[in-house]
Coordinates of C-alpha atoms in Angstrom, one line a residue:
X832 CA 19.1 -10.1 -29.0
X833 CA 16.3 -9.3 -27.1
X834 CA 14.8 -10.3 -23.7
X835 CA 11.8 -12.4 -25.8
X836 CA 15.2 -14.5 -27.7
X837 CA 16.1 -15.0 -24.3
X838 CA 13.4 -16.1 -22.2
X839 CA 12.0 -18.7 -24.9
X840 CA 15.9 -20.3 -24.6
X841 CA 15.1 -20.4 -20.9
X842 CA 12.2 -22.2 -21.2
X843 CA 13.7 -24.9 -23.8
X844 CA 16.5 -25.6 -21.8
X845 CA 14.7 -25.9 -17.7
X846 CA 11.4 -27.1 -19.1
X847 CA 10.9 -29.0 -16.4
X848 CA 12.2 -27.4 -13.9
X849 CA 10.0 -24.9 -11.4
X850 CA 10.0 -21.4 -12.6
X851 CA 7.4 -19.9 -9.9
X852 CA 5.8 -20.8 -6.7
X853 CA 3.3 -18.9 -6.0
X854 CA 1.1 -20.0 -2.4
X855 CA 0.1 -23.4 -3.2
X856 CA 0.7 -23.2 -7.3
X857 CA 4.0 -23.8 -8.9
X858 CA 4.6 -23.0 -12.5
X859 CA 7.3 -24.8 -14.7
X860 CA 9.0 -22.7 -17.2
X861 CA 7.3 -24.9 -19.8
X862 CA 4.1 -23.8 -18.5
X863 CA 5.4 -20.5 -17.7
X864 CA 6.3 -19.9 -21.6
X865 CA 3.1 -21.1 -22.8
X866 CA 1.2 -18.7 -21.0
X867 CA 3.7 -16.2 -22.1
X868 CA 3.2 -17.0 -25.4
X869 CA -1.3 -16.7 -25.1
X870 CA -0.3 -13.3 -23.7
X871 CA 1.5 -12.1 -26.2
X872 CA -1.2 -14.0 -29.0
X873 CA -4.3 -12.4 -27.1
X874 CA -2.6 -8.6 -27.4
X875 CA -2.4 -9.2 -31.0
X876 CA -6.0 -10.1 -31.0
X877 CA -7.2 -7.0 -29.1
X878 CA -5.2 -5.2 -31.9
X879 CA -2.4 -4.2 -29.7
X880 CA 0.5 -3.3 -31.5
X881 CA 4.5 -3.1 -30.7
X882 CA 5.4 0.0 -29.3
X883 CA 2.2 0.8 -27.5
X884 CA 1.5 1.1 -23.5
X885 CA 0.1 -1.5 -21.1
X886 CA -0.1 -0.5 -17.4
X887 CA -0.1 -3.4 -14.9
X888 CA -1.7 -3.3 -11.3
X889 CA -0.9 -6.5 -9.5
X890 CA 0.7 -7.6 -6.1
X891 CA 3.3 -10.4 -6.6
X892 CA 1.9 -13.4 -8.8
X893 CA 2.4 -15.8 -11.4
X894 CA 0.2 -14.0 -13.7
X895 CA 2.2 -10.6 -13.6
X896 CA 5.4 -12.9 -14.6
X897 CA 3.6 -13.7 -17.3
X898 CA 1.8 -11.1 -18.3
X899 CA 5.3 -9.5 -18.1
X900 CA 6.8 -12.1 -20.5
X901 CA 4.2 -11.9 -22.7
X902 CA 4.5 -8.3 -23.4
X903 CA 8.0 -7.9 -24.0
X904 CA 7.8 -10.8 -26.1
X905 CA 5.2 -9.0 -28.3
X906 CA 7.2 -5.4 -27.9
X907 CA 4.3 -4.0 -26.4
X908 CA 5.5 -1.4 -23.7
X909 CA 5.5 -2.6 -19.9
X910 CA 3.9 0.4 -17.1
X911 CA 4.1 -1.1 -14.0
X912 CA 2.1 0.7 -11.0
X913 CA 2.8 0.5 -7.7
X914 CA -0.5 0.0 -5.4
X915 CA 1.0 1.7 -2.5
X916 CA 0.2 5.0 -4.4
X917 CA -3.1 7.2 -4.7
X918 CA -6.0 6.6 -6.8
X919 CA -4.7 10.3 -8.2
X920 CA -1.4 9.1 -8.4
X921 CA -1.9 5.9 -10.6
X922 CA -4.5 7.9 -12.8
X923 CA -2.0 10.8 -13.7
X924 CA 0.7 7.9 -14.7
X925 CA -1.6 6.0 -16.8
X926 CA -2.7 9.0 -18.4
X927 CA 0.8 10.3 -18.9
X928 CA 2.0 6.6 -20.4
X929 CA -1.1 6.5 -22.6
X930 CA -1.7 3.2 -21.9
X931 CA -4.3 1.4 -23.8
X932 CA -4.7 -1.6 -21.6
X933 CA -4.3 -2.1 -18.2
X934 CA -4.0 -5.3 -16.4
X935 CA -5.0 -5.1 -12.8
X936 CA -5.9 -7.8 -10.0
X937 CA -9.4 -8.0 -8.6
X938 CA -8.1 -7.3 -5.5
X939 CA -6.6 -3.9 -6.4
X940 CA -9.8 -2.6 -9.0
X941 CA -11.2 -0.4 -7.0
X942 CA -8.1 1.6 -6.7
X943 CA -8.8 2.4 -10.5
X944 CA -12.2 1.7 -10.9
X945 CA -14.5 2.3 -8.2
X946 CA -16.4 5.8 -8.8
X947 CA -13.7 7.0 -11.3
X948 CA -13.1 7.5 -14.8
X949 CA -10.6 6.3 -16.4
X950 CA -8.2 8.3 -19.1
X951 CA -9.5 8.4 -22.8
X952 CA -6.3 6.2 -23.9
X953 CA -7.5 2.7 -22.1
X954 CA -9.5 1.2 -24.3
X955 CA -9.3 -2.7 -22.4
X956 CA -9.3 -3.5 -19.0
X957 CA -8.1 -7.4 -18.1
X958 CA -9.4 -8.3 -14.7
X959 CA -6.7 -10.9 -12.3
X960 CA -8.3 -13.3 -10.0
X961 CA -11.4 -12.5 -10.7
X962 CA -14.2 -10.4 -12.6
X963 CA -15.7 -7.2 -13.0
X964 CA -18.2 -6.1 -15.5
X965 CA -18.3 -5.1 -18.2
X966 CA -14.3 -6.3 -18.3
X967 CA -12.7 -8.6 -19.4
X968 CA -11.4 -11.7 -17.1
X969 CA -7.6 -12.8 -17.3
X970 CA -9.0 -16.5 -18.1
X971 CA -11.4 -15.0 -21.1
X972 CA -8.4 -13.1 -22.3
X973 CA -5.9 -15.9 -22.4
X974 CA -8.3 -18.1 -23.9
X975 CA -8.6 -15.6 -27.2
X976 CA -4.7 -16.8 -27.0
X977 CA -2.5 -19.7 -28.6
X978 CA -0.1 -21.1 -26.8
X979 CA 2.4 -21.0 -30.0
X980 CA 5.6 -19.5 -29.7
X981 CA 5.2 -15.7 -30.5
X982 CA 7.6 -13.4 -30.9
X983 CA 7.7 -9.7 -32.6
X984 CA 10.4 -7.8 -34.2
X985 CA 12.3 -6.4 -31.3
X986 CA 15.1 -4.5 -31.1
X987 CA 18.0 -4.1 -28.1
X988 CA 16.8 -0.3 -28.6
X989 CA 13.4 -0.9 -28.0
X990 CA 11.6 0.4 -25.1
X991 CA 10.9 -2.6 -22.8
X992 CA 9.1 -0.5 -19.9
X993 CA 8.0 3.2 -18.6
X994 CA 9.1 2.8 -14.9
X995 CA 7.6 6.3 -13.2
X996 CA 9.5 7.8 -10.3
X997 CA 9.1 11.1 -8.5
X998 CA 12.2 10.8 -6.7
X999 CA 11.9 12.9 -3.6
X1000 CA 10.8 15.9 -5.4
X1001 CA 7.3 14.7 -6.2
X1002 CA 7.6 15.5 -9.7
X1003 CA 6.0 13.0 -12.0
X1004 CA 8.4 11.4 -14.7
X1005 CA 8.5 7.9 -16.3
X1006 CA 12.6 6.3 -17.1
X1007 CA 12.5 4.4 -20.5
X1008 CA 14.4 1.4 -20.4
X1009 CA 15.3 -0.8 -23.1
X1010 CA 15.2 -4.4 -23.3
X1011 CA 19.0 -3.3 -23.4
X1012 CA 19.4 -2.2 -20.5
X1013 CA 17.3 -5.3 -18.5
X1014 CA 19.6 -7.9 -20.2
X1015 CA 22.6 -5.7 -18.5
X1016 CA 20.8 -5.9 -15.0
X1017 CA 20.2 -9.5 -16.0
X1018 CA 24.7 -9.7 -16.4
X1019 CA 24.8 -7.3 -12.9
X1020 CA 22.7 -9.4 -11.1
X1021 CA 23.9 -12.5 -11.6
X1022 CA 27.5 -11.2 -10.4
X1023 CA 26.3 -8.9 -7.8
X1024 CA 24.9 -12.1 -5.6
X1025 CA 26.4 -15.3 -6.9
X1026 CA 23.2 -17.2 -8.2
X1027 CA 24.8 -20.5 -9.5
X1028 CA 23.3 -22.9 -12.0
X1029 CA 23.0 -25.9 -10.0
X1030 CA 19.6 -25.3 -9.5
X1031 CA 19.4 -24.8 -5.7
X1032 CA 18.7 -21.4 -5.7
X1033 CA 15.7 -20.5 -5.1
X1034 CA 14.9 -16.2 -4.9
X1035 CA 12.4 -14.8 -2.9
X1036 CA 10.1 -12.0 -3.3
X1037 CA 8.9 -10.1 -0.4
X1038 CA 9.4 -6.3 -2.4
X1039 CA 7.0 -5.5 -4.8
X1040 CA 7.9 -7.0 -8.5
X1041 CA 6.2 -3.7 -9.9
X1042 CA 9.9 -2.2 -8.3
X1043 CA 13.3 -3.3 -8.5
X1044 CA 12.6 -6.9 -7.6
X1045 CA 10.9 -7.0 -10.7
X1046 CA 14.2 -6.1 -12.5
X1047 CA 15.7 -9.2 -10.8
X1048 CA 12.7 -11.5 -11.5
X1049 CA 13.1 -11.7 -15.0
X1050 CA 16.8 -11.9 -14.6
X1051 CA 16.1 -15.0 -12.3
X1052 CA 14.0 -16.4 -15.0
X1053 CA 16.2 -16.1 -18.0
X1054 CA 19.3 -17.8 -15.8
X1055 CA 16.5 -20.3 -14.6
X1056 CA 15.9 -20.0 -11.7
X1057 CA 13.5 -20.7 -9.1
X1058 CA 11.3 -18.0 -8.2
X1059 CA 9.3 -17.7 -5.2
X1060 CA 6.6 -15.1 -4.8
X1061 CA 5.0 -13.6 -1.5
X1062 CA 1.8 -11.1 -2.3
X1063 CA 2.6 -9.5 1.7
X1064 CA 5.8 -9.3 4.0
X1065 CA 5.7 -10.6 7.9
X1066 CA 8.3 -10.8 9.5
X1067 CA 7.7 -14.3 11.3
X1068 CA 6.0 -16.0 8.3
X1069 CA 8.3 -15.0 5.6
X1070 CA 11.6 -16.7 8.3
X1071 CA 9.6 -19.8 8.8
X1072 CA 9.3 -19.7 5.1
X1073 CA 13.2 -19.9 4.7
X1074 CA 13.6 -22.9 6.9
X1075 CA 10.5 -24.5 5.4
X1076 CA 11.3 -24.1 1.3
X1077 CA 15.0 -23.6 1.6
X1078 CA 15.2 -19.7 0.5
X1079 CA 18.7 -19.6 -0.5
X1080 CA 18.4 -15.2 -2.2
X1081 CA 16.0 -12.6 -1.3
X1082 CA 16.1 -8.6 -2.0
X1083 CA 14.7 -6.4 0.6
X1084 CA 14.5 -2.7 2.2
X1085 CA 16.3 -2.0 5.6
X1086 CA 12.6 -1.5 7.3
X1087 CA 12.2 -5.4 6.6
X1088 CA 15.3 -6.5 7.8
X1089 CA 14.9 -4.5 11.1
X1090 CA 11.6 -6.1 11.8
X1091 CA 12.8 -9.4 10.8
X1092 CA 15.0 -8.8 14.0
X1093 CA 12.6 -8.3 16.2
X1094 CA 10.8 -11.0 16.0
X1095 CA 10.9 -14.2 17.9
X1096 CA 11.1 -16.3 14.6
X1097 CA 15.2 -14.9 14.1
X1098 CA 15.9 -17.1 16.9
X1099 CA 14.4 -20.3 16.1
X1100 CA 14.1 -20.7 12.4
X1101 CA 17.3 -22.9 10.8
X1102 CA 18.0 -19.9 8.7
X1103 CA 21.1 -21.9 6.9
X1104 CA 20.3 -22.1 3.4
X1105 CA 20.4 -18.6 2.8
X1106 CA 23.2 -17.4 0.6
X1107 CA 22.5 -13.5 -0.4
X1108 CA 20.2 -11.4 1.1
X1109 CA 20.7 -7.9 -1.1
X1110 CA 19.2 -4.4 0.2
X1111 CA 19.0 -1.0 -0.6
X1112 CA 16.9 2.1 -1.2
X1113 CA 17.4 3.5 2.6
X1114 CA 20.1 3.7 5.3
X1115 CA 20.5 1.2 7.6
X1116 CA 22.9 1.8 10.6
X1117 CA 26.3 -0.3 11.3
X1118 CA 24.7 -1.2 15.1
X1119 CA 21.6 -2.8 12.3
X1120 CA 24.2 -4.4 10.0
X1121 CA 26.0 -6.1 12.9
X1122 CA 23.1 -7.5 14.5
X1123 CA 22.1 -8.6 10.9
X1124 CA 25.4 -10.7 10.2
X1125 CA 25.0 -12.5 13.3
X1126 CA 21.9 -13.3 13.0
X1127 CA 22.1 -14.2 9.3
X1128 CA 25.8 -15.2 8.8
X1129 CA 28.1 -13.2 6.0
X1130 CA 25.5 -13.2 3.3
X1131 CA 25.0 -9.0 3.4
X1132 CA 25.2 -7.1 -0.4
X1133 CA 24.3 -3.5 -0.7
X1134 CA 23.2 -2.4 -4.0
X1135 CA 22.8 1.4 -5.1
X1136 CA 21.3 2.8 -8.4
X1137 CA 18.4 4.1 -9.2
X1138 CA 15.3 3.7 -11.7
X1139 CA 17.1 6.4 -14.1
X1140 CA 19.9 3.7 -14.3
X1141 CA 18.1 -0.1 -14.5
X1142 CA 18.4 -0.2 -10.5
X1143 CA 22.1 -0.5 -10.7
X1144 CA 25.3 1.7 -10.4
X1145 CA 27.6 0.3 -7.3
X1146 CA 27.6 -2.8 -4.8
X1147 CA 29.1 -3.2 -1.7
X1148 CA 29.9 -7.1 -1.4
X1149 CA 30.0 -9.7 1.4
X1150 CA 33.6 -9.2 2.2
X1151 CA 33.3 -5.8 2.6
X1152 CA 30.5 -6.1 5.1
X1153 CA 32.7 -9.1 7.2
X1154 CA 35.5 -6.1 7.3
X1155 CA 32.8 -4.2 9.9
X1156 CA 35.0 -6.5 12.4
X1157 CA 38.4 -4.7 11.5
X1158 CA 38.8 -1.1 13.0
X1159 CA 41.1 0.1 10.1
X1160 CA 38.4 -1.3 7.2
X1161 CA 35.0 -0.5 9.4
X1162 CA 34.6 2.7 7.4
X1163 CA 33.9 0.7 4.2
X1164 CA 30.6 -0.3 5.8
X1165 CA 29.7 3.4 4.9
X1166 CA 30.3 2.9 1.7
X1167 CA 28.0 2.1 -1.5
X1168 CA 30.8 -0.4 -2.9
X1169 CA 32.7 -0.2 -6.0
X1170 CA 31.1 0.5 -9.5
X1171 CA 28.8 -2.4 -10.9
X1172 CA 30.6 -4.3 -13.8
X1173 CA 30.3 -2.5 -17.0
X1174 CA 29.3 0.4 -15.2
X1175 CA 31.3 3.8 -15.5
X1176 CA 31.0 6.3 -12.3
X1177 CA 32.3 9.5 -12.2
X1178 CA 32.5 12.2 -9.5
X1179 CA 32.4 15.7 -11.2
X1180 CA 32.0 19.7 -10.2
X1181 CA 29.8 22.0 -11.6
X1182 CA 31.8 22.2 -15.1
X1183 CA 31.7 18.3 -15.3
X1184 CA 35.0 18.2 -14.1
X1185 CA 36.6 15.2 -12.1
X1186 CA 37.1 15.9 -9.0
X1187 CA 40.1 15.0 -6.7
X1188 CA 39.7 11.5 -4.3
X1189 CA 37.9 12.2 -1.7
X1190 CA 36.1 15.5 -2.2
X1191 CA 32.4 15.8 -3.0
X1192 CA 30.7 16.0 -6.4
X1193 CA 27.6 14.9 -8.5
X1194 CA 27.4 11.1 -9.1
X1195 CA 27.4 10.6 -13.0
X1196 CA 27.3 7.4 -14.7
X1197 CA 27.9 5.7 -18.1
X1198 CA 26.8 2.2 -19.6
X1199 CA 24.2 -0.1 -21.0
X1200 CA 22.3 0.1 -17.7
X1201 CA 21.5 4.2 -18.5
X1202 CA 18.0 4.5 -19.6
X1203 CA 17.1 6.0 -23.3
X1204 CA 15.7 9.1 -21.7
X1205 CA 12.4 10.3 -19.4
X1206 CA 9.0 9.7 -21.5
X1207 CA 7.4 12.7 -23.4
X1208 CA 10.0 14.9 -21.5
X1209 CA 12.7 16.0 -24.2
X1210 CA 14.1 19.2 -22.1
X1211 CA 14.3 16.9 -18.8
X1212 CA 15.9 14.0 -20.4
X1213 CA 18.3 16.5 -22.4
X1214 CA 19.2 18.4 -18.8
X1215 CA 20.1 14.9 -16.7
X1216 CA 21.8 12.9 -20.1
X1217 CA 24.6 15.0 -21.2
X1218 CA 26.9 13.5 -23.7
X1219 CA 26.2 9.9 -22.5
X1220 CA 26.5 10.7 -19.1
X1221 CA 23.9 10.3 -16.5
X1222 CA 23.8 12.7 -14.4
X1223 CA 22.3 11.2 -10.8
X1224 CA 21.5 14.3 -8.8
X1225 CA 23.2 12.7 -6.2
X1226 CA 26.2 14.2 -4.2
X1227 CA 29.5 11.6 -3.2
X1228 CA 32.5 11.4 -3.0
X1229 CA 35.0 8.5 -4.4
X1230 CA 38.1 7.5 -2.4
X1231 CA 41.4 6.5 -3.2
X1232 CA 40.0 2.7 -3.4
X1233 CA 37.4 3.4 -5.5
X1234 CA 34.7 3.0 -3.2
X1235 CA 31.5 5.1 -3.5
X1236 CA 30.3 7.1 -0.7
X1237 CA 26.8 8.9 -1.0
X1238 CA 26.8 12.0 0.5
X1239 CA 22.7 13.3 -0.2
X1240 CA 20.3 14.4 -3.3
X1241 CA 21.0 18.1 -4.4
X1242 CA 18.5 19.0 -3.5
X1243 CA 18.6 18.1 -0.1
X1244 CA 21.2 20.4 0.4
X1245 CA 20.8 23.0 3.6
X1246 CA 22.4 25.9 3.7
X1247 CA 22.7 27.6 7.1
X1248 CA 24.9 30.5 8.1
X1249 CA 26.5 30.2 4.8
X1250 CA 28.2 26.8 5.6
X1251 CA 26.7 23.9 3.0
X1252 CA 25.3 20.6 5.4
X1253 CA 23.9 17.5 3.8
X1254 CA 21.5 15.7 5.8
X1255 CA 22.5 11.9 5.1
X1256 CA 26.0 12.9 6.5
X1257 CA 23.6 14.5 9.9
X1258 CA 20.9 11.2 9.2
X1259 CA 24.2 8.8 9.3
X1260 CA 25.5 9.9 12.6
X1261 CA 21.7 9.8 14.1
X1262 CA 21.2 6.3 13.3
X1263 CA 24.7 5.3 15.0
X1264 CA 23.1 6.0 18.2
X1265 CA 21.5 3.0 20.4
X1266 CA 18.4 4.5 20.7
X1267 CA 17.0 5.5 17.1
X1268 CA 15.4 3.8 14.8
X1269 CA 14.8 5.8 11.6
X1270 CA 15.4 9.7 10.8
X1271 CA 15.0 12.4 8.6
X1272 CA 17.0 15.6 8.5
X1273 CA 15.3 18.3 7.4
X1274 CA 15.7 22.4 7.1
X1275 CA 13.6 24.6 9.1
X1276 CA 13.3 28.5 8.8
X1277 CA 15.9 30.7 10.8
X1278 CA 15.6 34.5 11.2
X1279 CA 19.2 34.6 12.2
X1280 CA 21.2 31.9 10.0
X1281 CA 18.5 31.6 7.0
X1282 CA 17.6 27.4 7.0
X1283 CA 18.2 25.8 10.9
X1284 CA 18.5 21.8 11.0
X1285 CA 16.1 20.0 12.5
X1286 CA 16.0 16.1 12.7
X1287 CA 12.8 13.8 13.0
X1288 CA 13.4 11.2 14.8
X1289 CA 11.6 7.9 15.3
X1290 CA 13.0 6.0 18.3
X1291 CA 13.4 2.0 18.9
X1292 CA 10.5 0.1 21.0
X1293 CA 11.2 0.7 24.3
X1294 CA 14.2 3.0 23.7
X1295 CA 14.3 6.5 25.8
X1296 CA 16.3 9.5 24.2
X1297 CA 15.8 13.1 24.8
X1298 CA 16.3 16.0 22.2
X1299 CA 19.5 17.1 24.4
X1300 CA 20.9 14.1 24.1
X1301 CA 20.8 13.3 20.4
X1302 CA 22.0 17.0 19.8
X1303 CA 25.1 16.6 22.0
X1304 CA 25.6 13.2 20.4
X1305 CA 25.8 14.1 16.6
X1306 CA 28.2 17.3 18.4
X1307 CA 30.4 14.2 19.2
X1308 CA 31.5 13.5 15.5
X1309 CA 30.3 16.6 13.9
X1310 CA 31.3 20.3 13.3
X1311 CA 28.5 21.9 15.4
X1312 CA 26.7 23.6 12.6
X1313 CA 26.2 20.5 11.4
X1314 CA 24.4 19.1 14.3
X1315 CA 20.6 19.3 14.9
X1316 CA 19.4 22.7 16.4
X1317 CA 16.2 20.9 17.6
X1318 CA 14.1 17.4 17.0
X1319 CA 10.7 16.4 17.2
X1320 CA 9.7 12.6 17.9
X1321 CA 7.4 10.7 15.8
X1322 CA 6.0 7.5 15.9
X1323 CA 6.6 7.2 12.5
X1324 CA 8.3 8.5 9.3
X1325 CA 6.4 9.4 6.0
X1326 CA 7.5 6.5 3.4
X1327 CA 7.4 6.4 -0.7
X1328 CA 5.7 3.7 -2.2
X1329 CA 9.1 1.9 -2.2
X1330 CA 10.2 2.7 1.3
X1331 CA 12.1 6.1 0.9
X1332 CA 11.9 8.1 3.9
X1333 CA 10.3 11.7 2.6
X1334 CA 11.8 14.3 3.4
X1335 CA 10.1 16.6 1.4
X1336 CA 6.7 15.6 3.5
X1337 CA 8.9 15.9 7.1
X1338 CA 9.9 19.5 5.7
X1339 CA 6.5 21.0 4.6
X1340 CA 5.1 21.5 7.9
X1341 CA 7.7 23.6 9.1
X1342 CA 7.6 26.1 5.5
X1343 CA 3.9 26.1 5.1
X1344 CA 3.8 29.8 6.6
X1345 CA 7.5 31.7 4.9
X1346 CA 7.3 33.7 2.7
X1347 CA 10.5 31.5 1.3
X1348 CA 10.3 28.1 0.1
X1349 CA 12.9 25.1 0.2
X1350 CA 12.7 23.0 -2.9

């Protein structure tokens, strides 16, 4: 079985029905597959083969579903860029993929192909939405296509994307995942937010599809569902949208449900149809959460994972965020959840040994969601996949219950004074307070206890906090060396392409002149 096997059942059985809406165009999955298939024909043409790279560069559309369908239907390998990043950035990734085709809207060209050259490996560039000489255009490339079901031989094994992450360390490295692994995120997914098949739901996409949405897309699409795309995120619009085409799922980062809270539209849009509304990648405080349930009713989920791991590893669920209500279960809210279905977590030491309920170790997990390894990287892949296990780089801690608590990256680790402090335990108590917004906790040089903490903090509109205050604050619930020794104010936080608060970026400023260096 293969994703390909799946999606062309998909299309048999909701022919009909809507697949994608996309601004003023909808796509049924009949149409949908067609195109599918003309991708797929139109790669053979070019004399693409399985196994080989195709980089895409598009914002959310219908053709990147199906330019996405029609490559894992023909096993050619899926590189999805991310236009948040550099020119450098994207360059150094298709390079690194050797990609021989890339795929990339009008819109975004000049990101690739204004004034620069591209790598020796891309031999075809397909032009979205418009045209560029001497390139080819999406609707000249389609047409070298049939519309005939096409297929290739493709194995659960075989690579269905090379999804690049630097993680917080900047590093550049690529996760393989299998079509294996996406029809295990397809089974997650459909558990982790109760889709039903009575064709009311209708998912939304405000993240970019080059991310984790686009792990979720597909899984939409091969439980048929209705798919509807945005190409930007405001706050306003996208709630006027819900009331007006009766968005019942959408997956987003905490920065988009915060604005969504400000805005005047949270109290006059008939929000009622929505079901799920999943988030992840970034803290979000239980003052945030609150505000959230009211003004969106009980339909919270939390997912964790990471790239490394399909986008999945734990989930914490609906009822667990209505328990934010009851004093003696409110701690759950600080939780990750419980391990995804057919997911192993473990919490281990140094030797890879369990360690006791409640006390901290790396994150490791086991399952069909743990990607084949890191591309071209044999010594990397070897290091963080150790007899089945993936090991996550992340620190947590596992309770008596089972639930997962994060407790920071590696790392992120600071010592001072000897004493070990993890900044999302310091970052956790920050965002508890009234006034603040978002923040970053970050070591600073010390002559006297090595690494000093220091927090960046970005405050709410119209919120006042001073630096003595916010100290004496995070004193309240934490050992003192744990707390802040100073904080700067910013109006902003440096993000990842995906949202991430950098830390590594907050950090640098305050190194650039030791002699010593935190990684």
């Amino acid at each position: 079985m293969n994703l390909g096997t799946l999606f062309d059942r998909a299309v048999r059985q909701h022919k009909d029905k809507i697949a994608i809406i996309d601004g003023a165009h909808q796509v049924t999955f009949a149409e949908l597959g067609r195109h599918a298939n003309r991708v797929a024909s139109a790669l053979r043409k070019l004399g693409i083969e399985k196994g080989e790279r195709a980089a895409l560069l598009m914002p959310n559309c219908r053709q990147a579903v199906e330019i996405d369908a029609g490559l894992f239907k023909s096993g050619v390998v899926k590189v999805p860029l991310n236009a948040r990043l550099s020119t450098r950035e994207l360059q150094a990734m298709i390079a690194d993929s050797g990609a021989c085709l890339i795929f990339v809207h009008a819109d975004l060209a000049d990101l690739l192909l204004k004034d620069q050259k591209l790598p020796a490996t891309v031999k075809h560039v397909v032009i979205v939405e418009g045209e560029r000489a001497p390139h080819l255009s999406y609707e000249a490339f389609l047409a070298t296509g049939s519309g005939d079901p096409a297929s290739s031989d493709v194995a659960p094994e075989d690579l269905y994307g090379l999804f690049y992450t630097s993680g917080t360390s900047g590093v550049l490295k690529a996760g393989m995942l299998t079509h294996k692994n996406w029809i295990a995120l397809t089974r997650v997914h459909l558990l982790r937010t109760g889709c039903d098949g009575t064709g009311k739901t209708n998912y939304a996409y405000v993240a970019p599809i080059t991310h984790a949405a686009g792990g979720t897309i597909m899984a939409n699409l091969l439980l048929g569902y209705r798919n509807t795309l945005f190409r930007k995120f405001n706050p306003g619009e996208f709630l006027q949208a819900v009331e007006k085409q009766r968005i019942t799922h959408v997956l987003l980062i905490p920065v988009m449900i915060h604005m969504m809270l400000e805005t005047p539209e949270i109290k006059t849009c008939d929000l009622s149809s929505l079901r799920t509304i999943t988030y992840g990648t970034s803290p979000i405080s239980p003052d945030r959460i609150r505000q959230a349930l009211q003004a969106f009713g009980p339909v919270l989920i939390q997912g964790y994972g990471q790239t490394e791991s399909c986008g999945f590893l734990s989930s914490l669920g609906k009822e667990e965020h209505a328990l934010l209500a009851d004093p003696a279960k409110a701690h759950l809210i600080t939780s990750v959840g419980q391990p995804d279905f057919q997911c192993e977590v473990r919490v281990v030491d140094a030797s890879g040994q369990d360690v006791p309920a409640g006390q901290i170790g790396e994150i490791i997990v086991r399952g069909d969601n743990v990607m084949k390894g890191y591309w071209n990287a044999p010594d990397l892949t070897q290091d963080t996949i150790r007899d089945g296990w993936l090991h996550t780089r992340d620190m947590g801690r596992l309770d008596e219950d089972g639930y997962l608590y994060l407790v920071d990256r590696k790392s992120d680790m600071i010592i001072t004074g000897g004493f070990n402090v993890y900044p999302a335990e310091v970052e956790n108590v920050l965002y508890q307070h009234p006034a603040v917004y978002e923040a970053a906790v970050v070591s600073v040089p010390d002559p006297k206890w090595g690494e000093a903490i220091k927090a960046a903090v970005v405050l709410k509109p119209g919120a006042t906090a001073t630096a003595e205050e916010l100290i004496e604050f995070c004193r309240q619930s934490l050992a003192h060396f744990k707390a802040p020794k100073s904080i700067d104010f910013l109006k902003e936080l440096p993000k990842s392409a995906v949202g991430k608060v950098l830390r590594r970026v907050v950090r640098e400023p305050y190194w650039e002149k030791s002699n010593r260096r935190i990684g």
